[in-house]
Amino acid sequence: MVGATMATATVTAASPLRGRVTGRPRRVRPRCAAASGATETPAAPGVRLSADCVIVGAGISGLCTAQALATRYGVGDLLITEARDRPGGNITTVERPDEGYLWEEGPNSFQPSDPVLTMAVDSGLKDDLVFGDPNAPRFVLWEGKLRPVPSKPGDLPFFSLMSIPGKLRAGLGALGIRPPPPGREESVEEFVRRNLGAEVFERLIEPFCSGVYAGDPSKLSMKAAFGKVWRLEEIGGSIIGGTIKAIQDKGKNPKPPRDPRLPAPKGQTVASFRKGLAMLPNAIASRLGSKVKLSWKLTSITKADNQGYVLGYETPEGLVSVQAKSVIMTIPSYVASDILRPLSIDAADALSKFYYPPVAAVTVSYPKEAIRKECLIDGELQGFGQLHPRSQGVETLGTIYSSSLFPNRAPAGRVLLLNYIGGSTNTGIVSKTESDLVEAVDSDLRKMLINPRAADPLALGVRVWPQAIPQFLIGHLDRLAAAKSALGRGGYDGLFLGGNYVAGVALGRCIEGAYESASQVSDFLTKYAYK
């Protein structure tokens, strides 16, 4: 669902409801806050440190980059700095062990790709991995009913979400019987309507974009947001042609043997950890130990007189300056923009143009008997969750069946539902109270999943992320290239950009991007040693 930096796939009150709500709407500070009026002056006198690489931001991208540098490339002279007082960035796991609840208020799961599993194993978490049922259905709300999404090719002729003409249009388009590409960058909506037809877009892709990006598919770039699918048409002339060519190329270039340490998930599924996603950043931070510096606020970055960079920090122990051979900025682009403006106005301007809409994660629990009977499978709420197209008259973007997806998320007799609301088409959530958000979610759920006469929900948590997920809009790749090019023109070798606006919003892509960043830094440091 949302996130994938909020989620995978896909997917973070004085109430009229009788359910309990804890806390007030929380506004999340950026992982690194630039001091107002930062200038290109050396850091004030204070503690002076040095490192081969400083990673700015101890979210999942920064921590995984550090671990990849240490485990894969033997780079141990590292510092990871974080403005918040905890590691993990937007990964936020909350537990009430006395009541039997555990829930996520940011990303909720990940695709268990080999890079992600490698990171988990290297962090000592192999035995803590938990996998969802690969056969768990996913649903889309359409015309008042939750309809299953096809999970395998054999389902395609029979699922009720699309009409027979819609399925035929999609099949012909996938074969290449459709209008040619327009010769410009297409939005997700344009690409899907042209290749697969209106029904695939309206009933599958539009809600999927809401679930993954909390975004507007008429503005998202197909090339930037879903590059693997976009490339199929590029390499094969059609989606199916590209798929066949990709399979042929894979056969000609087989992968190296798989790491025998890695578990083998059964089928296409999602994963987490026994005690939630926070186990991963906490484990990495624990292994890195004193290399992770919390509550360190980066106030300036300047180029050193000889080589490398000098970073100035405000810390609980006072002012600190760090001389680094290389720097990776894994903080949000709008924060990096402020920090880098004294170095490169062009890079800062490019980074300031990425858009992050607000999203709220609303976690509620109902008694099992509150679920509509027609939504139960063998007497249980089963499945990954549900997505809601914007055309279907509900405000909630989607709902994850947290207690069905992974074990020990809710006490016996209760179901736990994580709901995402907001996004680029509903930015007004930032002005709503927790009570408003819980009531909106509860009202939506009673239209398709919860019995309208059921008792009020237990509202466990409401987390508002004012700037949640970077939108890969049309022109995204050009803006990213412009920022990197401006740094290159300025002679800022060894200063790298990373994080979810670079690698992708899903948690798995952040980890894969961390390995890519680590490789770039290692190559740079190798060349640096011979200068």
XYZ file of C-alpha atoms in Angstrom:
531
model
C 0.000 0.000 0.000
C 1.078 3.553 0.522
C 4.612 3.777 0.771
C 6.295 1.786 0.161
C 8.313 4.572 1.436
C 4.962 4.683 3.265
C 4.424 1.354 1.631
C 4.803 -1.332 -0.835
C 3.253 -1.737 -3.976
C 2.622 -0.423 -2.543
C 1.305 1.931 0.591
C 2.246 6.769 8.091
C -9.100 12.808 19.302
C -11.606 14.354 21.343
C -13.746 12.058 19.330
C -17.462 11.617 18.847
C -16.451 7.971 18.471
C -16.195 6.010 21.686
C -12.902 4.372 20.690
C -9.756 5.561 22.405
C -7.292 7.793 20.621
C -3.808 8.344 21.946
C -1.936 11.604 21.575
C -2.416 14.546 19.268
C -1.727 14.816 15.537
C 2.030 14.627 15.362
C 3.981 16.714 12.940
C 7.144 14.971 11.854
C 10.277 17.056 11.673
C 12.550 16.561 8.662
C 15.360 14.125 9.254
C 17.809 16.990 8.974
C 16.878 20.609 9.418
C 18.976 23.332 7.897
C 19.682 26.326 10.059
C 18.125 29.470 8.687
C 20.601 31.714 6.982
C 23.287 28.998 6.615
C 26.279 30.404 4.771
C 29.412 29.013 3.231
C 31.580 29.652 6.258
C 33.656 27.138 8.154
C 32.040 25.462 11.133
C 32.442 27.292 14.402
C 35.269 26.105 16.655
C 34.412 23.006 18.634
C 34.990 19.275 18.435
C 36.670 18.291 15.165
C 36.246 14.816 13.654
C 37.085 13.169 10.362
C 35.652 10.298 8.315
C 35.993 8.686 4.930
C 32.249 9.078 4.446
C 29.513 11.006 6.235
C 25.960 9.865 5.587
C 23.451 12.594 6.356
C 20.198 11.040 7.528
C 19.687 7.837 9.545
C 16.510 6.751 7.820
C 16.389 3.390 6.081
C 18.359 4.695 3.064
C 21.169 6.153 5.151
C 21.505 3.227 7.548
C 21.436 0.632 4.786
C 24.019 2.605 2.792
C 26.284 2.582 5.834
C 25.834 -1.134 6.376
C 26.442 -1.874 2.692
C 29.652 0.171 2.770
C 30.827 -1.721 5.832
C 29.810 -5.272 4.889
C 30.237 -5.273 1.111
C 33.061 -2.786 0.592
C 34.977 -2.765 3.854
C 34.531 0.976 4.418
C 34.509 1.335 8.186
C 35.473 4.967 8.755
C 31.872 6.226 8.667
C 29.584 8.642 10.432
C 25.799 8.583 10.093
C 24.193 11.765 11.360
C 20.534 12.256 12.200
C 18.650 15.355 13.352
C 15.967 13.345 15.121
C 16.536 11.564 18.403
C 15.975 8.104 16.933
C 17.032 6.161 13.839
C 14.667 4.852 11.180
C 13.258 7.950 9.522
C 9.600 7.433 8.671
C 9.598 3.807 9.783
C 7.485 4.005 12.931
C 6.427 0.823 14.723
C 4.242 1.183 17.803
C 3.536 -1.618 20.289
C 1.133 -2.039 23.177
C 2.316 -5.394 24.523
C -0.065 -5.317 27.482
C -3.010 -5.165 25.056
C -1.560 -7.350 22.290
C -1.347 -4.672 19.575
C 1.538 -3.853 17.251
C 1.135 -1.523 14.293
C 2.993 0.607 11.752
C 2.493 4.339 11.281
C 4.733 4.731 8.212
C 5.708 2.020 5.736
C 3.947 -1.258 6.518
C 5.845 -4.008 4.658
C 8.329 -4.691 1.873
C 8.820 -6.919 -1.133
C 11.351 -9.571 -0.049
C 13.853 -9.108 -2.863
C 17.321 -10.561 -2.445
C 18.940 -7.178 -1.622
C 16.383 -6.610 1.148
C 16.810 -10.131 2.500
C 20.594 -9.691 2.404
C 20.280 -6.526 4.459
C 18.055 -8.339 6.959
C 20.417 -11.308 7.252
C 23.491 -9.075 7.605
C 21.640 -7.258 10.396
C 21.101 -10.493 12.327
C 17.358 -10.577 11.652
C 16.991 -13.735 9.564
C 15.031 -15.530 12.281
C 12.812 -12.471 12.818
C 11.541 -12.277 9.235
C 7.820 -12.884 8.744
C 6.170 -13.384 5.364
C 2.607 -12.816 4.257
C 0.586 -15.558 2.653
C 1.411 -15.431 -1.088
C -2.170 -16.513 -1.795
C -3.687 -13.712 0.277
C -6.139 -11.847 -1.952
C -6.028 -8.145 -2.652
C -9.216 -6.228 -3.267
C -10.358 -3.111 -5.101
C -13.593 -1.328 -4.259
C -15.764 -1.050 -7.348
C -19.472 -0.217 -7.485
C -19.918 -0.763 -3.763
C -18.256 -4.175 -3.629
C -14.755 -5.361 -2.752
C -13.566 -7.314 -5.776
C -10.449 -9.521 -5.843
C -7.532 -8.512 -8.037
C -6.046 -11.272 -10.228
C -2.923 -12.697 -8.596
C -1.819 -15.000 -11.420
C -2.418 -15.273 -15.198
C -4.997 -18.004 -14.689
C -7.214 -15.556 -12.820
C -7.423 -13.073 -15.684
C -10.431 -14.533 -17.557
C -12.553 -14.896 -14.444
C -12.134 -11.921 -12.133
C -15.152 -9.614 -11.858
C -13.349 -6.303 -11.512
C -13.259 -5.827 -15.294
C -15.734 -6.460 -18.087
C -15.067 -8.848 -20.958
C -14.589 -5.938 -23.444
C -12.177 -4.345 -20.965
C -10.163 -7.547 -20.703
C -10.052 -7.926 -24.487
C -8.886 -4.325 -24.891
C -6.141 -4.890 -22.344
C -4.986 -8.087 -24.025
C -4.844 -6.575 -27.505
C -3.041 -3.505 -26.200
C -0.465 -5.610 -24.378
C 0.211 -7.407 -27.664
C 0.854 -4.068 -29.369
C -2.495 -3.372 -31.023
C -2.840 0.167 -29.691
C -1.820 3.738 -30.597
C 1.930 4.330 -30.881
C 3.920 6.228 -28.227
C 3.491 10.009 -28.547
C 7.208 10.801 -28.614
C 7.168 12.673 -25.285
C 7.168 11.757 -21.625
C 3.800 10.238 -20.744
C 1.947 10.299 -17.485
C 0.947 7.007 -15.911
C -2.633 7.651 -16.983
C -1.680 8.346 -20.600
C 0.564 5.283 -20.859
C -1.941 2.874 -19.318
C -4.973 4.170 -21.202
C -3.038 3.967 -24.485
C -1.616 0.496 -23.876
C -4.241 -1.278 -21.799
C -7.432 0.757 -21.981
C -9.675 2.741 -19.682
C -10.813 -0.108 -17.446
C -7.311 -1.209 -16.467
C -6.479 2.369 -15.617
C -9.644 3.213 -13.690
C -10.037 -0.060 -11.808
C -6.447 -1.213 -11.258
C -3.765 1.374 -11.905
C -5.436 4.488 -10.503
C -6.066 2.871 -7.096
C -2.585 1.321 -7.223
C -1.053 4.788 -7.691
C -3.087 5.986 -4.719
C -1.828 3.039 -2.698
C 1.855 3.332 -3.574
C 2.434 7.058 -4.122
C -0.714 8.650 -2.674
C -0.414 10.346 -6.029
C -2.309 11.633 -9.050
C -1.643 9.307 -12.025
C -2.459 12.101 -14.466
C 0.705 13.838 -13.219
C 2.982 10.930 -12.277
C 5.609 10.039 -14.881
C 5.340 6.479 -16.183
C 9.060 6.420 -16.947
C 10.057 7.653 -13.497
C 7.434 5.950 -11.321
C 7.109 2.588 -13.086
C 10.252 2.408 -15.155
C 10.374 -1.390 -15.436
C 6.991 -1.526 -17.166
C 7.753 1.561 -19.261
C 10.950 -0.083 -20.534
C 9.060 -3.155 -21.764
C 7.462 -1.137 -24.544
C 10.797 0.519 -25.265
C 12.719 -2.724 -25.717
C 10.042 -4.920 -27.260
C 7.581 -2.653 -29.069
C 4.774 -3.689 -26.701
C 4.344 -4.809 -23.127
C 4.229 -8.494 -24.024
C 6.994 -8.112 -26.610
C 9.188 -6.448 -24.018
C 8.401 -9.159 -21.476
C 9.479 -11.859 -23.916
C 12.692 -9.999 -24.735
C 13.456 -9.461 -21.050
C 13.051 -13.199 -20.416
C 15.340 -13.978 -23.351
C 17.973 -11.514 -22.110
C 17.761 -12.991 -18.634
C 18.444 -16.439 -20.067
C 21.508 -15.146 -21.885
C 22.826 -13.389 -18.781
C 22.012 -15.634 -15.826
C 22.376 -14.240 -12.322
C 25.221 -15.423 -10.094
C 24.361 -18.169 -7.605
C 21.978 -17.020 -4.896
C 23.400 -16.396 -1.438
C 22.642 -19.644 0.453
C 22.063 -17.663 3.664
C 18.895 -16.072 2.287
C 15.458 -17.530 2.982
C 13.304 -18.467 -0.003
C 9.857 -16.847 0.200
C 7.054 -18.917 -1.271
C 5.477 -17.078 -4.170
C 4.878 -13.345 -4.579
C 4.374 -11.925 -1.127
C 5.328 -9.170 1.294
C 7.379 -9.323 4.459
C 8.112 -7.632 7.756
C 9.746 -8.570 11.054
C 8.417 -10.254 14.167
C 8.285 -6.958 16.055
C 7.625 -4.715 13.067
C 9.693 -2.830 10.522
C 11.545 -0.798 13.161
C 13.568 -3.911 13.960
C 15.682 -3.329 10.836
C 16.883 0.256 11.422
C 17.291 -0.462 15.130
C 19.424 -3.533 14.412
C 21.619 -1.685 11.914
C 22.035 1.288 14.264
C 22.970 -1.071 17.087
C 25.624 -2.756 14.931
C 27.051 0.583 13.826
C 27.142 1.746 17.435
C 28.889 5.065 18.016
C 29.099 5.719 14.279
C 25.416 6.759 14.429
C 25.012 10.287 15.815
C 21.477 11.213 16.868
C 20.172 14.736 17.467
C 22.942 16.107 15.220
C 21.583 19.029 13.223
C 23.555 19.793 10.071
C 23.918 23.551 9.713
C 26.502 23.911 6.933
C 28.542 22.045 4.384
C 31.571 23.591 2.684
C 34.284 22.350 0.422
C 37.561 21.808 2.262
C 40.674 23.711 1.239
C 42.472 20.524 0.238
C 40.012 17.759 -0.602
C 36.642 16.652 0.670
C 34.118 18.583 2.724
C 33.638 20.158 6.127
C 30.241 19.655 7.755
C 29.123 21.784 10.680
C 26.701 20.393 13.273
C 24.797 21.541 16.295
C 24.777 18.600 18.719
C 23.732 17.970 22.334
C 27.451 18.201 23.205
C 27.951 21.502 21.378
C 29.281 22.486 17.969
C 31.041 19.783 15.958
C 32.805 19.971 12.603
C 33.534 16.871 10.538
C 35.972 16.662 7.660
C 34.836 14.001 5.197
C 36.292 12.608 2.004
C 32.760 11.900 0.748
C 29.199 12.783 1.720
C 25.852 11.139 0.943
C 22.714 13.196 1.470
C 19.837 10.771 2.170
C 17.577 13.434 3.657
C 14.420 14.654 1.849
C 15.103 16.739 -1.228
C 13.611 19.921 0.236
C 15.962 19.686 3.225
C 18.959 18.907 0.995
C 17.999 21.942 -1.093
C 18.368 24.281 1.884
C 21.659 22.742 2.967
C 23.206 22.769 -0.515
C 22.066 26.234 -1.617
C 25.303 27.951 -0.474
C 27.244 25.473 -2.634
C 25.061 25.393 -5.752
C 21.986 27.484 -6.391
C 21.152 25.408 -9.483
C 21.276 22.127 -7.570
C 19.223 23.620 -4.738
C 16.612 24.954 -7.145
C 16.249 21.551 -8.817
C 15.912 19.777 -5.478
C 13.290 22.250 -4.254
C 10.924 21.278 -7.075
C 10.100 17.781 -5.846
C 6.637 17.563 -4.304
C 5.734 15.654 -1.119
C 1.964 15.574 -0.352
C 0.577 14.852 3.120
C -0.622 11.404 4.186
C -2.170 10.210 7.443
C -1.880 6.667 8.786
C -4.958 5.835 10.855
C -4.902 2.557 12.793
C -8.173 1.216 14.166
C -9.376 -2.065 15.620
C -12.805 -3.694 15.507
C -14.173 -6.871 17.055
C -14.067 -9.742 14.582
C -17.869 -9.854 14.418
C -17.909 -6.284 13.024
C -16.639 -7.545 9.649
C -19.416 -8.111 7.128
C -20.046 -11.802 6.575
C -19.659 -11.482 2.808
C -16.108 -10.167 3.376
C -15.018 -13.235 5.365
C -13.238 -16.229 3.863
C -13.728 -19.440 5.843
C -15.040 -17.307 8.676
C -11.942 -15.048 8.812
C -10.847 -11.713 7.395
C -8.178 -12.857 4.982
C -6.066 -10.949 2.524
C -3.517 -8.197 2.117
C -5.971 -5.340 2.026
C -8.041 -3.164 -0.254
C -7.623 -0.113 -2.493
C -10.222 2.529 -3.266
C -10.355 4.301 -6.648
C -11.006 8.019 -6.305
C -14.152 7.601 -8.396
C -15.866 5.378 -5.826
C -16.940 8.042 -3.362
C -14.660 7.230 -0.430
C -11.925 9.390 1.024
C -9.619 6.666 2.336
C -6.905 5.653 -0.138
C -6.687 2.070 1.048
C -6.781 -0.288 4.008
C -4.292 -2.954 5.056
C -5.525 -5.975 6.983
C -2.631 -5.813 9.433
C -3.841 -8.595 11.733
C -4.408 -10.929 8.769
C -1.137 -10.150 7.039
C 1.368 -10.888 9.834
C 1.097 -12.751 13.145
C 0.692 -11.212 16.599
C -0.581 -7.825 15.480
C -3.830 -7.855 17.448
C -5.360 -9.802 20.362
C -7.686 -12.738 19.776
C -11.126 -11.747 18.596
C -9.993 -8.376 17.160
C -8.986 -7.223 13.690
C -6.399 -4.480 13.134
C -6.746 -2.196 10.108
C -4.158 0.328 8.920
C -5.762 2.997 6.754
C -4.079 5.659 4.644
C -5.856 8.913 3.836
C -4.741 12.105 2.105
C -2.276 12.289 -0.752
C -1.874 14.717 -3.602
C -5.602 14.749 -4.387
C -6.635 15.363 -0.762
C -4.154 17.719 0.867
C -6.775 19.132 3.223
C -6.147 16.370 5.757
C -3.486 18.521 7.427
C -6.227 20.787 8.765
C -8.316 17.941 10.181
C -8.277 16.745 13.769
C -7.570 13.172 14.786
C -11.280 12.812 15.466
C -12.081 13.949 11.902
C -9.654 11.453 10.392
C -10.849 8.502 12.471
C -14.459 9.347 11.696
C -13.711 9.599 7.937
C -11.982 6.228 7.925
C -14.725 4.563 9.985
C -17.409 6.023 7.724
C -15.640 4.706 4.618
C -15.098 1.225 6.048
C -18.789 0.906 6.897
C -19.584 1.285 3.204
C -17.901 -1.975 2.201
C -16.094 -3.892 4.978
C -17.603 -3.100 8.397
C -21.206 -3.762 9.389
C -22.926 -0.344 9.547
C -24.419 -1.266 12.925
C -21.100 -2.328 14.456
C -19.725 -0.699 17.584
C -17.355 2.241 17.235
C -13.722 1.309 16.561
C -10.867 1.403 18.990
C -8.680 4.160 17.522
C -5.112 3.190 18.328
C -3.057 5.752 16.453
C -3.300 8.682 14.067
C -0.061 9.800 12.468
C -0.046 12.739 10.062
C 2.964 13.077 7.770
C 2.771 16.613 6.328
C 5.354 15.807 3.624
C 5.086 12.077 3.170
C 6.027 10.620 -0.212
C 8.006 12.263 -3.036
C 5.961 12.338 -6.216
C 7.723 11.076 -9.345
C 5.965 13.608 -11.550
C 6.579 14.237 -15.236
C 10.047 15.759 -15.433
C 11.220 14.038 -12.226
C 14.215 12.344 -13.829
C 15.193 15.566 -15.583
C 15.092 17.496 -12.300
C 17.165 14.835 -10.567
C 19.684 14.840 -13.407
C 19.831 18.644 -13.261
C 20.656 18.562 -9.537
C 23.410 15.987 -10.032
C 24.779 17.815 -13.055
C 24.910 21.117 -11.171
C 26.946 19.492 -8.397
C 29.256 17.997 -10.995
C 29.751 21.326 -12.767
C 30.552 22.932 -9.438
C 33.370 20.475 -8.852
C 31.628 18.775 -5.924
C 32.985 15.306 -6.560
C 32.254 12.892 -3.747
C 28.977 14.602 -2.817
C 26.151 12.174 -3.557
C 22.352 12.352 -3.493
C 20.383 9.395 -2.165
C 17.096 8.475 -0.548
C 13.618 7.661 -1.777
C 13.305 10.551 -4.247
C 16.368 9.098 -5.999
C 15.879 5.332 -5.704
C 12.105 4.950 -5.463
C 9.461 5.229 -2.770
C 9.030 1.562 -1.836
C 11.057 0.435 1.154
C 12.675 -2.288 -0.955
C 13.791 0.234 -3.560
C 15.337 2.380 -0.826
C 17.434 -0.606 0.260
C 18.381 -1.506 -3.300
C 19.275 2.156 -3.847
C 21.453 2.032 -0.723
C 23.552 -0.713 -2.276
C 23.854 1.367 -5.446
C 24.949 4.425 -3.438
C 27.469 2.347 -1.499
C 28.986 1.126 -4.751
C 29.363 4.703 -6.032
C 30.996 5.843 -2.795
C 33.352 2.872 -2.733
C 34.443 3.582 -6.311
C 35.018 7.232 -5.434
C 37.045 6.448 -2.316
C 39.188 4.008 -4.294
C 40.001 6.753 -6.817
C 40.455 9.265 -3.993
C 43.166 7.101 -2.462
C 45.235 7.328 -5.645
C 44.935 11.083 -6.208
